[in-house]
């Protein structure tokens, strides 16, 4: 069973017979994030269509770049879960295309590109409030210091200075970089930037929780990177 993200952002899936044999044709076409032209056979309503042809047009794979390959697997997992069969969302295809191009040109920034994709997937799912105004008091000047399930981003003007889950300074600025940069300029991972660390962890946890918890591709990524 192989799944695809269609050009209108819908999930497509079909059965590819015999691709586990080492001599199978099209094996390269089924690597995660490959851009392919695929032909299905089967009735419109058939639950399981058969893949009769699949041609690889482009791949973001950089041979020998482990981190980039692992991130490709994570992105494939994420988009496979966010996309829905029969539901078009063109933003998904645009986002995945942009991230794939960025991975090809900057494989060394793969983890930054993954965090960028996670941010925008949360946005596409409608789970990411705009960080411009505080969700509790409406203010737009004080630093954002908390993310709450009910009120979204909350600012320092209306939030007690001590308590669980408080975020370091720079959250609004990091969110602005994620919102305004194209995928090719996704903020590189910077271990010395506590705001980036906190936002990345928060958004990742939120996205994975929404998608049903742990993903195997992420477990492999953390074991090896
Ligand atoms: Zn506030």
PDB file of C-alpha atoms and ligand atoms in Angstrom:
ATOM      1  CA  UNK A   1       0.000   0.000   0.000  1.00  0.00           C
ATOM      2  CA  UNK A   2       1.494   3.334  -1.039  1.00  0.00           C
ATOM      3  CA  UNK A   3       0.038   6.759  -0.354  1.00  0.00           C
ATOM      4  CA  UNK A   4       0.546   9.992  -2.256  1.00  0.00           C
ATOM      5  CA  UNK A   5      -0.258  13.656  -1.837  1.00  0.00           C
ATOM      6  CA  UNK A   6      -2.117  14.739  -4.984  1.00  0.00           C
ATOM      7  CA  UNK A   7      -1.419  18.077  -6.656  1.00  0.00           C
ATOM      8  CA  UNK A   8      -4.591  19.522  -5.141  1.00  0.00           C
ATOM      9  CA  UNK A   9      -3.501  18.432  -1.670  1.00  0.00           C
ATOM     10  CA  UNK A  10      -5.718  15.364  -1.329  1.00  0.00           C
ATOM     11  CA  UNK A  11      -4.494  11.970  -0.120  1.00  0.00           C
ATOM     12  CA  UNK A  12      -4.372   9.195  -2.708  1.00  0.00           C
ATOM     13  CA  UNK A  13      -3.500   5.579  -2.028  1.00  0.00           C
ATOM     14  CA  UNK A  14      -3.125   2.378  -3.981  1.00  0.00           C
ATOM     15  CA  UNK A  15      -1.656  -1.073  -3.949  1.00  0.00           C
ATOM     16  CA  UNK A  16       1.683  -1.598  -5.657  1.00  0.00           C
ATOM     17  CA  UNK A  17       2.190  -5.307  -6.227  1.00  0.00           C
ATOM     18  CA  UNK A  18       5.649  -6.787  -5.935  1.00  0.00           C
ATOM     19  CA  UNK A  19       7.611  -3.660  -5.020  1.00  0.00           C
ATOM     20  CA  UNK A  20       9.292  -5.346  -2.080  1.00  0.00           C
ATOM     21  CA  UNK A  21      11.270  -7.555  -4.469  1.00  0.00           C
ATOM     22  CA  UNK A  22      14.721  -6.070  -4.992  1.00  0.00           C
ATOM     23  CA  UNK A  23      14.305  -6.308  -8.752  1.00  0.00           C
ATOM     24  CA  UNK A  24      10.939  -4.576  -8.808  1.00  0.00           C
ATOM     25  CA  UNK A  25      10.553  -1.738 -11.246  1.00  0.00           C
ATOM     26  CA  UNK A  26       9.690   1.727  -9.841  1.00  0.00           C
ATOM     27  CA  UNK A  27      11.330   1.079  -6.465  1.00  0.00           C
ATOM     28  CA  UNK A  28      13.022   4.492  -6.591  1.00  0.00           C
ATOM     29  CA  UNK A  29       9.678   6.125  -7.361  1.00  0.00           C
ATOM     30  CA  UNK A  30       8.331   5.069  -3.959  1.00  0.00           C
ATOM     31  CA  UNK A  31      10.953   6.780  -1.843  1.00  0.00           C
ATOM     32  CA  UNK A  32       9.513   9.345   0.573  1.00  0.00           C
ATOM     33  CA  UNK A  33       8.881  12.771  -0.957  1.00  0.00           C
ATOM     34  CA  UNK A  34       9.658  11.739  -4.518  1.00  0.00           C
ATOM     35  CA  UNK A  35       7.719  13.752  -7.094  1.00  0.00           C
ATOM     36  CA  UNK A  36       6.009  11.165  -9.284  1.00  0.00           C
ATOM     37  CA  UNK A  37       3.475  10.738 -12.034  1.00  0.00           C
ATOM     38  CA  UNK A  38       1.274   7.841 -10.987  1.00  0.00           C
ATOM     39  CA  UNK A  39      -1.455   5.883 -12.754  1.00  0.00           C
ATOM     40  CA  UNK A  40      -4.141   4.043 -10.815  1.00  0.00           C
ATOM     41  CA  UNK A  41      -6.379   1.263 -12.037  1.00  0.00           C
ATOM     42  CA  UNK A  42      -9.727   0.581 -10.443  1.00  0.00           C
ATOM     43  CA  UNK A  43     -13.307   1.765 -10.271  1.00  0.00           C
ATOM     44  CA  UNK A  44     -13.957   5.268  -8.959  1.00  0.00           C
ATOM     45  CA  UNK A  45     -15.578   3.921  -5.781  1.00  0.00           C
ATOM     46  CA  UNK A  46     -13.252   0.953  -5.291  1.00  0.00           C
ATOM     47  CA  UNK A  47     -11.619   1.224  -1.855  1.00  0.00           C
ATOM     48  CA  UNK A  48      -8.363  -0.180  -3.110  1.00  0.00           C
ATOM     49  CA  UNK A  49      -6.981   0.935  -6.432  1.00  0.00           C
ATOM     50  CA  UNK A  50      -4.018  -0.695  -8.066  1.00  0.00           C
ATOM     51  CA  UNK A  51      -0.966   1.285  -9.144  1.00  0.00           C
ATOM     52  CA  UNK A  52      -0.168   0.378 -12.724  1.00  0.00           C
ATOM     53  CA  UNK A  53       2.588   2.881 -13.370  1.00  0.00           C
ATOM     54  CA  UNK A  54       4.716   5.284 -11.335  1.00  0.00           C
ATOM     55  CA  UNK A  55       7.479   7.467 -12.783  1.00  0.00           C
ATOM     56  CA  UNK A  56       9.892   9.440 -10.635  1.00  0.00           C
ATOM     57  CA  UNK A  57      10.179  13.054 -11.848  1.00  0.00           C
ATOM     58  CA  UNK A  58      12.269  14.571  -9.041  1.00  0.00           C
ATOM     59  CA  UNK A  59      13.654  13.595  -5.640  1.00  0.00           C
ATOM     60  CA  UNK A  60      14.975  15.714  -2.767  1.00  0.00           C
ATOM     61  CA  UNK A  61      17.315  12.875  -1.775  1.00  0.00           C
ATOM     62  CA  UNK A  62      20.933  13.879  -1.147  1.00  0.00           C
ATOM     63  CA  UNK A  63      22.926  10.665  -1.113  1.00  0.00           C
ATOM     64  CA  UNK A  64      24.908  10.197   2.051  1.00  0.00           C
ATOM     65  CA  UNK A  65      23.024  12.896   3.968  1.00  0.00           C
ATOM     66  CA  UNK A  66      21.465  10.988   6.856  1.00  0.00           C
ATOM     67  CA  UNK A  67      19.728  13.888   8.601  1.00  0.00           C
ATOM     68  CA  UNK A  68      18.013  15.029   5.417  1.00  0.00           C
ATOM     69  CA  UNK A  69      16.848  11.478   4.598  1.00  0.00           C
ATOM     70  CA  UNK A  70      15.407  11.028   8.094  1.00  0.00           C
ATOM     71  CA  UNK A  71      13.585  14.361   7.879  1.00  0.00           C
ATOM     72  CA  UNK A  72      12.148  13.282   4.520  1.00  0.00           C
ATOM     73  CA  UNK A  73      10.630  10.247   6.254  1.00  0.00           C
ATOM     74  CA  UNK A  74       9.167  12.474   9.004  1.00  0.00           C
ATOM     75  CA  UNK A  75       7.627  14.852   6.469  1.00  0.00           C
ATOM     76  CA  UNK A  76       6.143  11.931   4.519  1.00  0.00           C
ATOM     77  CA  UNK A  77       4.587  10.612   7.757  1.00  0.00           C
ATOM     78  CA  UNK A  78       3.199  14.032   8.741  1.00  0.00           C
ATOM     79  CA  UNK A  79       1.617  14.863   5.393  1.00  0.00           C
ATOM     80  CA  UNK A  80       0.233  11.332   5.074  1.00  0.00           C
ATOM     81  CA  UNK A  81      -1.662  11.891   8.314  1.00  0.00           C
ATOM     82  CA  UNK A  82      -2.764  15.461   7.704  1.00  0.00           C
ATOM     83  CA  UNK A  83      -4.019  14.926   4.127  1.00  0.00           C
ATOM     84  CA  UNK A  84      -7.470  13.379   3.699  1.00  0.00           C
ATOM     85  CA  UNK A  85      -8.818  11.215   0.919  1.00  0.00           C
ATOM     86  CA  UNK A  86     -11.339  13.157  -1.163  1.00  0.00           C
ATOM     87  CA  UNK A  87     -10.518  16.444   0.614  1.00  0.00           C
ATOM     88  CA  UNK A  88      -8.490  18.956  -1.373  1.00  0.00           C
ATOM     89  CA  UNK A  89      -6.231  21.441   0.407  1.00  0.00           C
ATOM     90  CA  UNK A  90      -3.868  23.086  -2.057  1.00  0.00           C
ATOM     91  CA  UNK A  91      -1.836  24.596   0.793  1.00  0.00           C
ATOM     92  CA  UNK A  92      -0.586  21.106   1.680  1.00  0.00           C
ATOM     93  CA  UNK A  93       0.841  20.506  -1.774  1.00  0.00           C
ATOM     94  CA  UNK A  94       2.425  23.967  -1.912  1.00  0.00           C
ATOM     95  CA  UNK A  95       3.979  23.505   1.522  1.00  0.00           C
ATOM     96  CA  UNK A  96       5.352  20.044   0.784  1.00  0.00           C
ATOM     97  CA  UNK A  97       6.729  21.163  -2.600  1.00  0.00           C
ATOM     98  CA  UNK A  98       8.466  24.147  -1.003  1.00  0.00           C
ATOM     99  CA  UNK A  99       9.948  22.036   1.813  1.00  0.00           C
ATOM    100  CA  UNK A 100      11.098  19.399  -0.666  1.00  0.00           C
ATOM    101  CA  UNK A 101      12.888  22.011  -2.796  1.00  0.00           C
ATOM    102  CA  UNK A 102      14.450  23.495   0.323  1.00  0.00           C
ATOM    103  CA  UNK A 103      15.715  20.061   1.431  1.00  0.00           C
ATOM    104  CA  UNK A 104      17.326  19.519  -1.938  1.00  0.00           C
ATOM    105  CA  UNK A 105      19.158  22.856  -1.884  1.00  0.00           C
ATOM    106  CA  UNK A 106      19.947  22.946   1.875  1.00  0.00           C
ATOM    107  CA  UNK A 107      20.105  19.353   3.189  1.00  0.00           C
ATOM    108  CA  UNK A 108      22.213  20.598   6.116  1.00  0.00           C
ATOM    109  CA  UNK A 109      19.220  22.660   7.352  1.00  0.00           C
ATOM    110  CA  UNK A 110      16.850  19.681   7.391  1.00  0.00           C
ATOM    111  CA  UNK A 111      15.869  20.045  11.057  1.00  0.00           C
ATOM    112  CA  UNK A 112      15.037  23.736  10.579  1.00  0.00           C
ATOM    113  CA  UNK A 113      12.920  22.842   7.539  1.00  0.00           C
ATOM    114  CA  UNK A 114      11.097  20.176   9.571  1.00  0.00           C
ATOM    115  CA  UNK A 115      10.236  22.721  12.285  1.00  0.00           C
ATOM    116  CA  UNK A 116       9.070  25.143   9.576  1.00  0.00           C
ATOM    117  CA  UNK A 117       6.783  22.463   8.085  1.00  0.00           C
ATOM    118  CA  UNK A 118       5.377  21.546  11.512  1.00  0.00           C
ATOM    119  CA  UNK A 119       4.476  25.194  12.146  1.00  0.00           C
ATOM    120  CA  UNK A 120       2.614  25.513   8.839  1.00  0.00           C
ATOM    121  CA  UNK A 121       0.874  22.142   9.181  1.00  0.00           C
ATOM    122  CA  UNK A 122      -0.547  23.286  12.517  1.00  0.00           C
ATOM    123  CA  UNK A 123      -1.697  26.441  10.742  1.00  0.00           C
ATOM    124  CA  UNK A 124      -3.356  24.367   7.959  1.00  0.00           C
ATOM    125  CA  UNK A 125      -5.125  22.287  10.629  1.00  0.00           C
ATOM    126  CA  UNK A 126      -6.500  25.504  12.148  1.00  0.00           C
ATOM    127  CA  UNK A 127      -4.658  24.870  15.406  1.00  0.00           C
ATOM    128  CA  UNK A 128      -2.290  27.824  15.423  1.00  0.00           C
ATOM    129  CA  UNK A 129      -3.686  31.191  16.526  1.00  0.00           C
ATOM    130  CA  UNK A 130      -2.081  34.297  15.010  1.00  0.00           C
ATOM    131  CA  UNK A 131       0.699  35.511  17.320  1.00  0.00           C
ATOM    132  CA  UNK A 132       0.075  39.204  16.560  1.00  0.00           C
ATOM    133  CA  UNK A 133      -2.342  39.823  19.433  1.00  0.00           C
ATOM    134  CA  UNK A 134      -2.549  38.196  22.833  1.00  0.00           C
ATOM    135  CA  UNK A 135      -5.414  35.689  22.936  1.00  0.00           C
ATOM    136  CA  UNK A 136      -6.332  36.731  26.467  1.00  0.00           C
ATOM    137  CA  UNK A 137      -6.047  40.538  26.643  1.00  0.00           C
ATOM    138  CA  UNK A 138      -5.668  41.457  22.955  1.00  0.00           C
ATOM    139  CA  UNK A 139      -2.429  43.357  23.562  1.00  0.00           C
ATOM    140  CA  UNK A 140       0.221  43.280  20.858  1.00  0.00           C
ATOM    141  CA  UNK A 141       3.254  44.840  22.583  1.00  0.00           C
ATOM    142  CA  UNK A 142       4.228  42.632  25.526  1.00  0.00           C
ATOM    143  CA  UNK A 143       6.247  39.439  24.885  1.00  0.00           C
ATOM    144  CA  UNK A 144       4.310  36.211  24.421  1.00  0.00           C
ATOM    145  CA  UNK A 145       5.031  34.074  27.474  1.00  0.00           C
ATOM    146  CA  UNK A 146       2.513  31.230  27.431  1.00  0.00           C
ATOM    147  CA  UNK A 147       0.533  29.041  25.070  1.00  0.00           C
ATOM    148  CA  UNK A 148      -2.796  27.900  26.448  1.00  0.00           C
ATOM    149  CA  UNK A 149      -5.172  25.430  24.794  1.00  0.00           C
ATOM    150  CA  UNK A 150      -8.142  27.733  25.408  1.00  0.00           C
ATOM    151  CA  UNK A 151      -6.698  31.169  24.677  1.00  0.00           C
ATOM    152  CA  UNK A 152      -3.710  30.555  22.427  1.00  0.00           C
ATOM    153  CA  UNK A 153      -0.706  32.872  22.767  1.00  0.00           C
ATOM    154  CA  UNK A 154      -0.831  34.886  26.000  1.00  0.00           C
ATOM    155  CA  UNK A 155       1.359  37.903  26.754  1.00  0.00           C
ATOM    156  CA  UNK A 156       3.376  39.072  29.755  1.00  0.00           C
ATOM    157  CA  UNK A 157       0.943  41.947  30.444  1.00  0.00           C
ATOM    158  CA  UNK A 158      -1.859  39.579  31.497  1.00  0.00           C
ATOM    159  CA  UNK A 159       0.044  36.467  32.626  1.00  0.00           C
ATOM    160  CA  UNK A 160       1.626  35.931  36.075  1.00  0.00           C
ATOM    161  CA  UNK A 161       5.419  36.118  35.848  1.00  0.00           C
ATOM    162  CA  UNK A 162       5.788  32.719  37.490  1.00  0.00           C
ATOM    163  CA  UNK A 163       4.086  29.453  36.709  1.00  0.00           C
ATOM    164  CA  UNK A 164       4.346  26.281  34.656  1.00  0.00           C
ATOM    165  CA  UNK A 165       4.958  26.381  30.905  1.00  0.00           C
ATOM    166  CA  UNK A 166       6.335  29.925  30.709  1.00  0.00           C
ATOM    167  CA  UNK A 167       8.200  30.665  27.472  1.00  0.00           C
ATOM    168  CA  UNK A 168      11.522  32.566  27.178  1.00  0.00           C
ATOM    169  CA  UNK A 169      11.795  36.013  25.514  1.00  0.00           C
ATOM    170  CA  UNK A 170      11.788  36.123  21.716  1.00  0.00           C
ATOM    171  CA  UNK A 171       8.781  33.871  21.001  1.00  0.00           C
ATOM    172  CA  UNK A 172       6.879  36.479  18.962  1.00  0.00           C
ATOM    173  CA  UNK A 173      10.001  37.255  16.931  1.00  0.00           C
ATOM    174  CA  UNK A 174      10.684  33.593  16.176  1.00  0.00           C
ATOM    175  CA  UNK A 175       7.055  33.032  15.151  1.00  0.00           C
ATOM    176  CA  UNK A 176       7.318  36.048  12.857  1.00  0.00           C
ATOM    177  CA  UNK A 177      10.379  34.544  11.170  1.00  0.00           C
ATOM    178  CA  UNK A 178       8.498  31.279  10.608  1.00  0.00           C
ATOM    179  CA  UNK A 179       5.498  33.136   9.196  1.00  0.00           C
ATOM    180  CA  UNK A 180       7.406  35.399   6.825  1.00  0.00           C
ATOM    181  CA  UNK A 181      10.312  33.275   5.560  1.00  0.00           C
ATOM    182  CA  UNK A 182       9.953  31.056   2.496  1.00  0.00           C
ATOM    183  CA  UNK A 183      10.870  27.399   3.123  1.00  0.00           C
ATOM    184  CA  UNK A 184      14.301  27.920   1.546  1.00  0.00           C
ATOM    185  CA  UNK A 185      15.031  30.466   4.291  1.00  0.00           C
ATOM    186  CA  UNK A 186      13.490  28.525   7.177  1.00  0.00           C
ATOM    187  CA  UNK A 187      15.296  29.545  10.400  1.00  0.00           C
ATOM    188  CA  UNK A 188      18.294  27.211  10.826  1.00  0.00           C
ATOM    189  CA  UNK A 189      18.360  25.223  14.041  1.00  0.00           C
ATOM    190  CA  UNK A 190      20.184  27.298  16.649  1.00  0.00           C
ATOM    191  CA  UNK A 191      20.810  25.507  19.992  1.00  0.00           C
ATOM    192  CA  UNK A 192      21.754  28.899  21.523  1.00  0.00           C
ATOM    193  CA  UNK A 193      18.272  30.362  20.836  1.00  0.00           C
ATOM    194  CA  UNK A 194      15.979  29.402  23.752  1.00  0.00           C
ATOM    195  CA  UNK A 195      12.885  30.930  22.105  1.00  0.00           C
ATOM    196  CA  UNK A 196      13.383  28.791  19.014  1.00  0.00           C
ATOM    197  CA  UNK A 197      13.922  25.682  21.159  1.00  0.00           C
ATOM    198  CA  UNK A 198      10.777  26.345  23.183  1.00  0.00           C
ATOM    199  CA  UNK A 199       8.566  27.145  20.176  1.00  0.00           C
ATOM    200  CA  UNK A 200       9.826  24.139  18.190  1.00  0.00           C
ATOM    201  CA  UNK A 201       9.181  21.755  21.107  1.00  0.00           C
ATOM    202  CA  UNK A 202       5.755  23.256  21.820  1.00  0.00           C
ATOM    203  CA  UNK A 203       4.510  23.170  18.218  1.00  0.00           C
ATOM    204  CA  UNK A 204       5.942  19.689  17.598  1.00  0.00           C
ATOM    205  CA  UNK A 205       4.279  18.282  20.698  1.00  0.00           C
ATOM    206  CA  UNK A 206       0.984  19.891  19.723  1.00  0.00           C
ATOM    207  CA  UNK A 207       1.112  18.582  16.147  1.00  0.00           C
ATOM    208  CA  UNK A 208       2.101  15.032  17.103  1.00  0.00           C
ATOM    209  CA  UNK A 209      -0.600  14.919  19.797  1.00  0.00           C
ATOM    210  CA  UNK A 210      -3.161  15.982  17.185  1.00  0.00           C
ATOM    211  CA  UNK A 211      -1.944  13.281  14.797  1.00  0.00           C
ATOM    212  CA  UNK A 212      -2.316  10.525  17.347  1.00  0.00           C
ATOM    213  CA  UNK A 213       0.951  10.540  19.279  1.00  0.00           C
ATOM    214  CA  UNK A 214       4.327   9.087  18.430  1.00  0.00           C
ATOM    215  CA  UNK A 215       5.425   8.602  14.853  1.00  0.00           C
ATOM    216  CA  UNK A 216       7.986   5.931  14.059  1.00  0.00           C
ATOM    217  CA  UNK A 217       9.899   8.223  11.698  1.00  0.00           C
ATOM    218  CA  UNK A 218      10.473  10.673  14.574  1.00  0.00           C
ATOM    219  CA  UNK A 219      11.690   7.932  16.877  1.00  0.00           C
ATOM    220  CA  UNK A 220      14.266   6.926  14.262  1.00  0.00           C
ATOM    221  CA  UNK A 221      15.258  10.585  13.758  1.00  0.00           C
ATOM    222  CA  UNK A 222      15.921  11.162  17.492  1.00  0.00           C
ATOM    223  CA  UNK A 223      17.809   7.903  17.804  1.00  0.00           C
ATOM    224  CA  UNK A 224      20.216   8.788  14.991  1.00  0.00           C
ATOM    225  CA  UNK A 225      20.586  12.586  15.003  1.00  0.00           C
TER     226      UNK A 225
HETATM  227 ZN1  LIG B   1      -2.174  39.529  27.207  1.00  0.00          ZN
END
